[in-house]
Amino acid sequence: MFTPSRPSCIGMTPLRRLTVLTVWLALGLCAVPESGAQVQGSQGSEASTGTQVQQGLPSDQGQAGRAPLADDPSDYVLAPGDLLRVLVYQQPDLSMEIRVQDNGQLSFPLIGPLDMKGLTVFAAERRIEWGLKQGQFLRNPQVSITVTQVRGNLVSVLGHVQRPGRFPIEKPGLRLTELLAQAGGITAIGSDGLVLMGVRKGVPFKRKLELAALFDSQDSQADPVVEHGDVVFVDRAPVVYLYGEVQRPGPVRLERQMTVLQALAASGGPTPRGSSRGLKVTRRGPSGEFKTWVPEMSAALEAGDVLHIPESLF
């Protein structure tokens, strides 16, 4: 094999010498020594099998003798079912679309099954590069992974939001408020309260939350982190009903601590023939019975209350 001669660095300035060394590395005229590179013969043939390469792969714990993984905490964490587009630079035979299996493994050519559980996209790239390099298939592999279809980290948002549906968890630690933002926020008839359901440590849970409390609280735990399989439901906002001599009879959204006077104002007030005197409220009790009385204008209303505005006697 012909090996081009390397120019001498004698008499060169430090900057010039650094530039020449960089060119040598790019052209492959010199290589950085690697641990275990001198092992040849029978051991080199064994390294071509997927099992031996799998044992030499780096782990997330950074154990001794294994290459550490530089993990970006803002990167997407792979999960079973995700479809990946793997590109190996200048190696079209090794570039493909492949899906993460149900057991969390990725069966990659030459280096066999790789465990992808809990790995980010960046860490998965480094793991494949490590396997190709340790198996002596490529000298300096460069791997790029793109998640083309997310199936493993999904959260469902249902009810009265602008865009209900399933949304991917694109980064670890996704907060509930961030998820609602992806869904476009709550509609005009949506409730300020919502329900978060899911599984934590194998135990199902259900938590009721108030949207205003998520922002008012100084505790970061008030805005919970959503996980794969969680379901968020936004119910319809509670209403009260007005009928009789009122400008806009019908349901009115019940705001927090709304009074009789505020509900009357929200409906446009009494008609010229109507009167707020003698206004009555009908409410259903816990056992299903109805109770009717004449309230004060400052009395607080409850969901489902019915207000009747009578006709003026004069």
GROMACS .gro file of C-alpha atoms in nm:
model
  314
    1MET     CA    1   0.000   0.000   0.000
    2PHE     CA    2   0.124   0.346  -0.085
    3THR     CA    3   0.157   0.576   0.215
    4PRO     CA    4   0.212   0.946   0.139
    5SER     CA    5   0.506   1.101   0.318
    6ARG     CA    6   0.438   1.347   0.593
    7PRO     CA    7   0.610   1.687   0.583
    8SER     CA    8   0.847   1.783   0.859
    9CYS     CA    9   0.729   2.023   1.129
   10ILE     CA   10   1.080   2.158   1.200
   11GLY     CA   11   1.093   2.533   1.180
   12MET     CA   12   0.717   2.574   1.179
   13THR     CA   13   0.534   2.812   1.407
   14PRO     CA   14   0.308   2.653   1.674
   15LEU     CA   15  -0.006   2.759   1.483
   16ARG     CA   16   0.132   2.615   1.157
   17ARG     CA   17   0.230   2.291   1.335
   18LEU     CA   18  -0.124   2.256   1.480
   19THR     CA   19  -0.275   2.308   1.134
   20VAL     CA   20  -0.053   2.036   0.981
   21LEU     CA   21  -0.141   1.789   1.256
   22THR     CA   22  -0.511   1.857   1.199
   23VAL     CA   23  -0.475   1.782   0.827
   24TRP     CA   24  -0.288   1.457   0.908
   25LEU     CA   25  -0.568   1.341   1.132
   26ALA     CA   26  -0.832   1.425   0.867
   27LEU     CA   27  -0.640   1.234   0.596
   28GLY     CA   28  -0.574   0.937   0.825
   29LEU     CA   29  -0.197   0.978   0.809
   30CYS     CA   30  -0.178   0.934   1.183
   31ALA     CA   31  -0.417   0.784   1.437
   32VAL     CA   32  -0.480   0.833   1.804
   33PRO     CA   33  -0.378   0.521   2.001
   34GLU     CA   34  -0.674   0.331   2.139
   35SER     CA   35  -0.685   0.091   2.430
   36GLY     CA   36  -0.707  -0.263   2.308
   37ALA     CA   37  -0.616  -0.168   1.949
   38GLN     CA   38  -0.310  -0.395   1.960
   39VAL     CA   39  -0.523  -0.705   2.026
   40GLN     CA   40  -0.535  -0.896   1.697
   41GLY     CA   41  -0.560  -1.253   1.575
   42SER     CA   42  -0.822  -1.473   1.731
   43GLN     CA   43  -0.959  -1.194   1.950
   44GLY     CA   44  -1.019  -0.976   1.642
   45SER     CA   45  -1.237  -1.246   1.486
   46GLU     CA   46  -1.442  -1.279   1.801
   47ALA     CA   47  -1.508  -0.905   1.805
   48SER     CA   48  -1.702  -0.938   1.479
   49THR     CA   49  -1.990  -1.114   1.655
   50GLY     CA   50  -2.278  -0.921   1.805
   51THR     CA   51  -2.235  -1.076   2.151
   52GLN     CA   52  -1.877  -0.964   2.206
   53VAL     CA   53  -1.954  -0.614   2.080
   54GLN     CA   54  -2.258  -0.589   2.305
   55GLN     CA   55  -2.041  -0.667   2.607
   56GLY     CA   56  -1.798  -0.391   2.510
   57LEU     CA   57  -2.064  -0.120   2.475
   58PRO     CA   58  -2.060   0.177   2.711
   59SER     CA   59  -2.318   0.194   2.986
   60ASP     CA   60  -2.500   0.487   3.142
   61GLN     CA   61  -2.325   0.425   3.473
   62GLY     CA   62  -1.982   0.508   3.322
   63GLN     CA   63  -1.819   0.195   3.464
   64ALA     CA   64  -1.443   0.157   3.455
   65GLY     CA   65  -1.305   0.050   3.118
   66ARG     CA   66  -1.612   0.169   2.930
   67ALA     CA   67  -1.662   0.489   2.735
   68PRO     CA   68  -1.885   0.743   2.914
   69LEU     CA   69  -2.200   0.871   2.749
   70ALA     CA   70  -2.234   1.250   2.719
   71ASP     CA   71  -2.605   1.273   2.777
   72ASP     CA   72  -2.803   1.585   2.698
   73PRO     CA   73  -3.091   1.610   2.951
   74SER     CA   74  -3.303   1.807   2.704
   75ASP     CA   75  -3.289   1.531   2.441
   76TYR     CA   76  -3.571   1.289   2.365
   77VAL     CA   77  -3.561   0.959   2.553
   78LEU     CA   78  -3.617   0.656   2.330
   79ALA     CA   79  -3.894   0.412   2.414
   80PRO     CA   80  -4.031   0.083   2.271
   81GLY     CA   81  -4.217   0.133   1.945
   82ASP     CA   82  -4.027   0.443   1.830
   83LEU     CA   83  -3.924   0.439   1.464
   84LEU     CA   84  -3.570   0.566   1.403
   85ARG     CA   85  -3.385   0.675   1.092
   86VAL     CA   86  -3.020   0.579   1.148
   87LEU     CA   87  -2.761   0.736   0.916
   88VAL     CA   88  -2.397   0.625   0.921
   89TYR     CA   89  -2.173   0.873   0.743
   90GLN     CA   90  -2.044   0.740   0.408
   91GLN     CA   91  -2.192   0.396   0.484
   92PRO     CA   92  -2.523   0.367   0.294
   93ASP     CA   93  -2.544  -0.008   0.365
   94LEU     CA   94  -2.565   0.066   0.737
   95SER     CA   95  -2.815   0.354   0.701
   96MET     CA   96  -3.174   0.243   0.754
   97GLU     CA   97  -3.506   0.290   0.933
   98ILE     CA   98  -3.542   0.061   1.232
   99ARG     CA   99  -3.790   0.034   1.518
  100VAL     CA  100  -3.713  -0.005   1.888
  101GLN     CA  101  -3.846  -0.343   1.996
  102ASP     CA  102  -4.091  -0.402   2.280
  103ASN     CA  103  -3.807  -0.513   2.507
  104GLY     CA  104  -3.626  -0.184   2.448
  105GLN     CA  105  -3.359  -0.330   2.222
  106LEU     CA  106  -3.246  -0.220   1.877
  107SER     CA  107  -3.121  -0.494   1.644
  108PHE     CA  108  -2.848  -0.322   1.442
  109PRO     CA  109  -2.649  -0.499   1.165
  110LEU     CA  110  -2.301  -0.630   1.248
  111ILE     CA  111  -2.316  -0.543   1.618
  112GLY     CA  112  -2.638  -0.723   1.711
  113PRO     CA  113  -2.902  -0.617   1.967
  114LEU     CA  114  -2.838  -0.298   2.162
  115ASP     CA  115  -3.023  -0.203   2.480
  116MET     CA  116  -3.184   0.142   2.429
  117LYS     CA  117  -3.383   0.162   2.753
  118GLY     CA  118  -3.359   0.509   2.905
  119LEU     CA  119  -3.119   0.638   2.640
  120THR     CA  120  -3.157   0.973   2.472
  121VAL     CA  121  -3.108   1.012   2.098
  122PHE     CA  122  -2.759   1.151   2.158
  123ALA     CA  123  -2.663   0.859   2.384
  124ALA     CA  124  -2.802   0.608   2.133
  125GLU     CA  125  -2.583   0.758   1.860
  126ARG     CA  126  -2.277   0.721   2.079
  127ARG     CA  127  -2.370   0.361   2.164
  128ILE     CA  128  -2.393   0.256   1.799
  129GLU     CA  129  -2.067   0.436   1.720
  130TRP     CA  130  -1.899   0.255   2.009
  131GLY     CA  131  -2.021  -0.083   1.884
  132LEU     CA  132  -1.901  -0.023   1.528
  133LYS     CA  133  -1.566   0.098   1.654
  134GLN     CA  134  -1.507  -0.178   1.910
  135GLY     CA  135  -1.608  -0.441   1.656
  136GLN     CA  136  -1.342  -0.297   1.421
  137PHE     CA  137  -1.600  -0.251   1.145
  138LEU     CA  138  -1.533   0.122   1.108
  139ARG     CA  139  -1.235   0.324   1.220
  140ASN     CA  140  -1.415   0.648   1.303
  141PRO     CA  141  -1.794   0.597   1.266
  142GLN     CA  142  -2.027   0.895   1.270
  143VAL     CA  143  -2.391   0.809   1.344
  144SER     CA  144  -2.695   1.035   1.329
  145ILE     CA  145  -3.041   0.930   1.456
  146THR     CA  146  -3.373   1.097   1.379
  147VAL     CA  147  -3.697   0.989   1.548
  148THR     CA  148  -3.945   0.970   1.260
  149GLN     CA  149  -4.238   0.822   1.453
  150VAL     CA  150  -4.304   0.846   1.825
  151ARG     CA  151  -4.500   0.562   1.980
  152GLY     CA  152  -4.334   0.499   2.312
  153ASN     CA  153  -4.374   0.831   2.498
  154LEU     CA  154  -4.726   0.960   2.446
  155VAL     CA  155  -4.972   1.151   2.665
  156SER     CA  156  -5.344   1.190   2.588
  157VAL     CA  157  -5.528   1.520   2.633
  158LEU     CA  158  -5.908   1.493   2.620
  159GLY     CA  159  -6.206   1.720   2.675
  160HIS     CA  160  -6.241   2.091   2.616
  161VAL     CA  161  -5.900   2.188   2.478
  162GLN     CA  162  -5.826   2.346   2.142
  163ARG     CA  163  -5.649   2.040   1.997
  164PRO     CA  164  -5.736   1.721   2.184
  165GLY     CA  165  -5.531   1.414   2.099
  166ARG     CA  166  -5.207   1.231   2.179
  167PHE     CA  167  -4.885   1.424   2.220
  168PRO     CA  168  -4.524   1.297   2.239
  169ILE     CA  169  -4.306   1.364   2.540
  170GLU     CA  170  -4.020   1.523   2.349
  171LYS     CA  171  -3.802   1.582   2.655
  172PRO     CA  172  -3.774   1.445   3.008
  173GLY     CA  173  -3.956   1.639   3.278
  174LEU     CA  174  -4.242   1.770   3.062
  175ARG     CA  175  -4.477   1.967   3.289
  176LEU     CA  176  -4.856   1.962   3.276
  177THR     CA  177  -4.874   2.331   3.183
  178GLU     CA  178  -4.635   2.270   2.890
  179LEU     CA  179  -4.854   1.984   2.772
  180LEU     CA  180  -5.166   2.204   2.784
  181ALA     CA  181  -4.979   2.463   2.578
  182GLN     CA  182  -4.909   2.199   2.312
  183ALA     CA  183  -5.283   2.122   2.308
  184GLY     CA  184  -5.360   2.488   2.240
  185GLY     CA  185  -5.495   2.568   2.586
  186ILE     CA  186  -5.843   2.534   2.730
  187THR     CA  187  -6.147   2.645   2.527
  188ALA     CA  188  -6.391   2.917   2.633
  189ILE     CA  189  -6.633   2.659   2.772
  190GLY     CA  190  -6.360   2.449   2.936
  191SER     CA  191  -6.332   2.422   3.310
  192ASP     CA  192  -6.055   2.573   3.519
  193GLY     CA  193  -6.023   2.234   3.686
  194LEU     CA  194  -5.876   1.924   3.524
  195VAL     CA  195  -5.801   1.562   3.604
  196LEU     CA  196  -5.465   1.387   3.561
  197MET     CA  197  -5.469   1.006   3.552
  198GLY     CA  198  -5.184   0.762   3.508
  199VAL     CA  199  -4.963   0.503   3.674
  200ARG     CA  200  -4.674   0.574   3.911
  201LYS     CA  201  -4.452   0.289   4.034
  202GLY     CA  202  -4.709   0.037   3.917
  203VAL     CA  203  -4.995   0.197   4.111
  204PRO     CA  204  -5.280   0.379   3.928
  205PHE     CA  205  -5.352   0.730   4.049
  206LYS     CA  206  -5.602   1.008   3.983
  207ARG     CA  207  -5.539   1.371   4.073
  208LYS     CA  208  -5.769   1.672   4.046
  209LEU     CA  209  -5.597   2.005   3.981
  210GLU     CA  210  -5.697   2.368   3.947
  211LEU     CA  211  -5.537   2.552   3.656
  212ALA     CA  212  -5.497   2.876   3.852
  213ALA     CA  213  -5.324   2.690   4.136
  214LEU     CA  214  -5.059   2.560   3.895
  215PHE     CA  215  -4.941   2.918   3.840
  216ASP     CA  216  -5.018   3.070   4.180
  217SER     CA  217  -4.825   2.817   4.386
  218GLN     CA  218  -4.457   2.877   4.463
  219ASP     CA  219  -4.401   2.500   4.487
  220SER     CA  220  -4.268   2.348   4.164
  221GLN     CA  221  -4.439   2.020   4.256
  222ALA     CA  222  -4.776   2.189   4.208
  223ASP     CA  223  -4.716   2.159   3.833
  224PRO     CA  224  -4.667   1.781   3.800
  225VAL     CA  225  -4.445   1.606   3.547
  226VAL     CA  226  -4.640   1.395   3.297
  227GLU     CA  227  -4.522   1.049   3.196
  228HIS     CA  228  -4.592   0.797   2.924
  229GLY     CA  229  -4.953   0.676   2.926
  230ASP     CA  230  -5.093   0.966   3.131
  231VAL     CA  231  -5.438   1.103   3.045
  232VAL     CA  232  -5.542   1.465   3.105
  233PHE     CA  233  -5.914   1.544   3.096
  234VAL     CA  234  -6.060   1.894   3.091
  235ASP     CA  235  -6.431   1.894   3.172
  236ARG     CA  236  -6.691   2.146   3.063
  237ALA     CA  237  -6.704   2.454   3.284
  238PRO     CA  238  -6.988   2.460   3.542
  239VAL     CA  239  -7.284   2.683   3.459
  240VAL     CA  240  -7.589   2.843   3.616
  241TYR     CA  241  -7.919   2.898   3.434
  242LEU     CA  242  -8.126   3.214   3.407
  243TYR     CA  243  -8.479   3.238   3.271
  244GLY     CA  244  -8.772   3.475   3.285
  245GLU     CA  245  -8.750   3.848   3.218
  246VAL     CA  246  -8.379   3.859   3.139
  247GLN     CA  247  -8.200   3.992   2.833
  248ARG     CA  248  -8.016   3.670   2.746
  249PRO     CA  249  -8.178   3.372   2.911
  250GLY     CA  250  -7.991   3.045   2.920
  251PRO     CA  251  -7.673   2.903   3.072
  252VAL     CA  252  -7.401   3.133   3.207
  253ARG     CA  253  -7.050   3.015   3.288
  254LEU     CA  254  -7.003   2.998   3.664
  255GLU     CA  255  -6.689   3.189   3.750
  256ARG     CA  256  -6.511   3.143   4.077
  257GLN     CA  257  -6.715   3.282   4.369
  258MET     CA  258  -6.975   3.429   4.131
  259THR     CA  259  -7.264   3.609   4.304
  260VAL     CA  260  -7.628   3.647   4.203
  261LEU     CA  261  -7.565   4.004   4.091
  262GLN     CA  262  -7.269   3.899   3.873
  263ALA     CA  263  -7.472   3.623   3.705
  264LEU     CA  264  -7.754   3.869   3.638
  265ALA     CA  265  -7.506   4.115   3.485
  266ALA     CA  266  -7.349   3.842   3.270
  267SER     CA  267  -7.690   3.772   3.115
  268GLY     CA  268  -7.749   4.139   3.027
  269GLY     CA  269  -7.971   4.223   3.323
  270PRO     CA  270  -8.352   4.230   3.345
  271THR     CA  271  -8.566   4.331   3.051
  272PRO     CA  272  -8.770   4.655   3.073
  273ARG     CA  273  -9.058   4.442   3.201
  274GLY     CA  274  -8.843   4.249   3.445
  275SER     CA  275  -8.732   4.323   3.799
  276SER     CA  276  -8.451   4.193   4.016
  277ARG     CA  277  -8.686   4.219   4.314
  278GLY     CA  278  -8.833   3.884   4.394
  279LEU     CA  279  -8.558   3.702   4.205
  280LYS     CA  280  -8.553   3.336   4.312
  281VAL     CA  281  -8.287   3.070   4.313
  282THR     CA  282  -8.361   2.699   4.288
  283ARG     CA  283  -8.092   2.452   4.395
  284ARG     CA  284  -8.082   2.074   4.408
  285GLY     CA  285  -7.970   1.932   4.741
  286PRO     CA  286  -7.741   1.634   4.806
  287SER     CA  287  -8.036   1.393   4.824
  288GLY     CA  288  -8.195   1.525   4.504
  289GLU     CA  289  -8.458   1.753   4.656
  290PHE     CA  290  -8.505   2.108   4.523
  291LYS     CA  291  -8.498   2.415   4.740
  292THR     CA  292  -8.620   2.761   4.627
  293TRP     CA  293  -8.559   3.089   4.808
  294VAL     CA  294  -8.511   3.463   4.753
  295PRO     CA  295  -8.136   3.529   4.791
  296GLU     CA  296  -7.933   3.840   4.856
  297MET     CA  297  -7.760   3.989   4.554
  298SER     CA  298  -7.425   3.912   4.719
  299ALA     CA  299  -7.507   3.544   4.772
  300ALA     CA  300  -7.263   3.299   4.611
  301LEU     CA  301  -7.396   3.060   4.346
  302GLU     CA  302  -7.318   2.695   4.290
  303ALA     CA  303  -7.299   2.487   3.974
  304GLY     CA  304  -7.646   2.400   3.842
  305ASP     CA  305  -7.834   2.680   4.021
  306VAL     CA  306  -8.142   2.813   3.839
  307LEU     CA  307  -8.231   3.183   3.865
  308HIS     CA  308  -8.579   3.307   3.783
  309ILE     CA  309  -8.624   3.681   3.710
  310PRO     CA  310  -8.993   3.772   3.757
  311GLU     CA  311  -9.196   4.030   3.573
  312SER     CA  312  -9.227   4.370   3.739
  313LEU     CA  313  -9.562   4.443   3.898
  314PHE     CA  314  -9.551   4.814   3.806
   0.00000   0.00000   0.00000
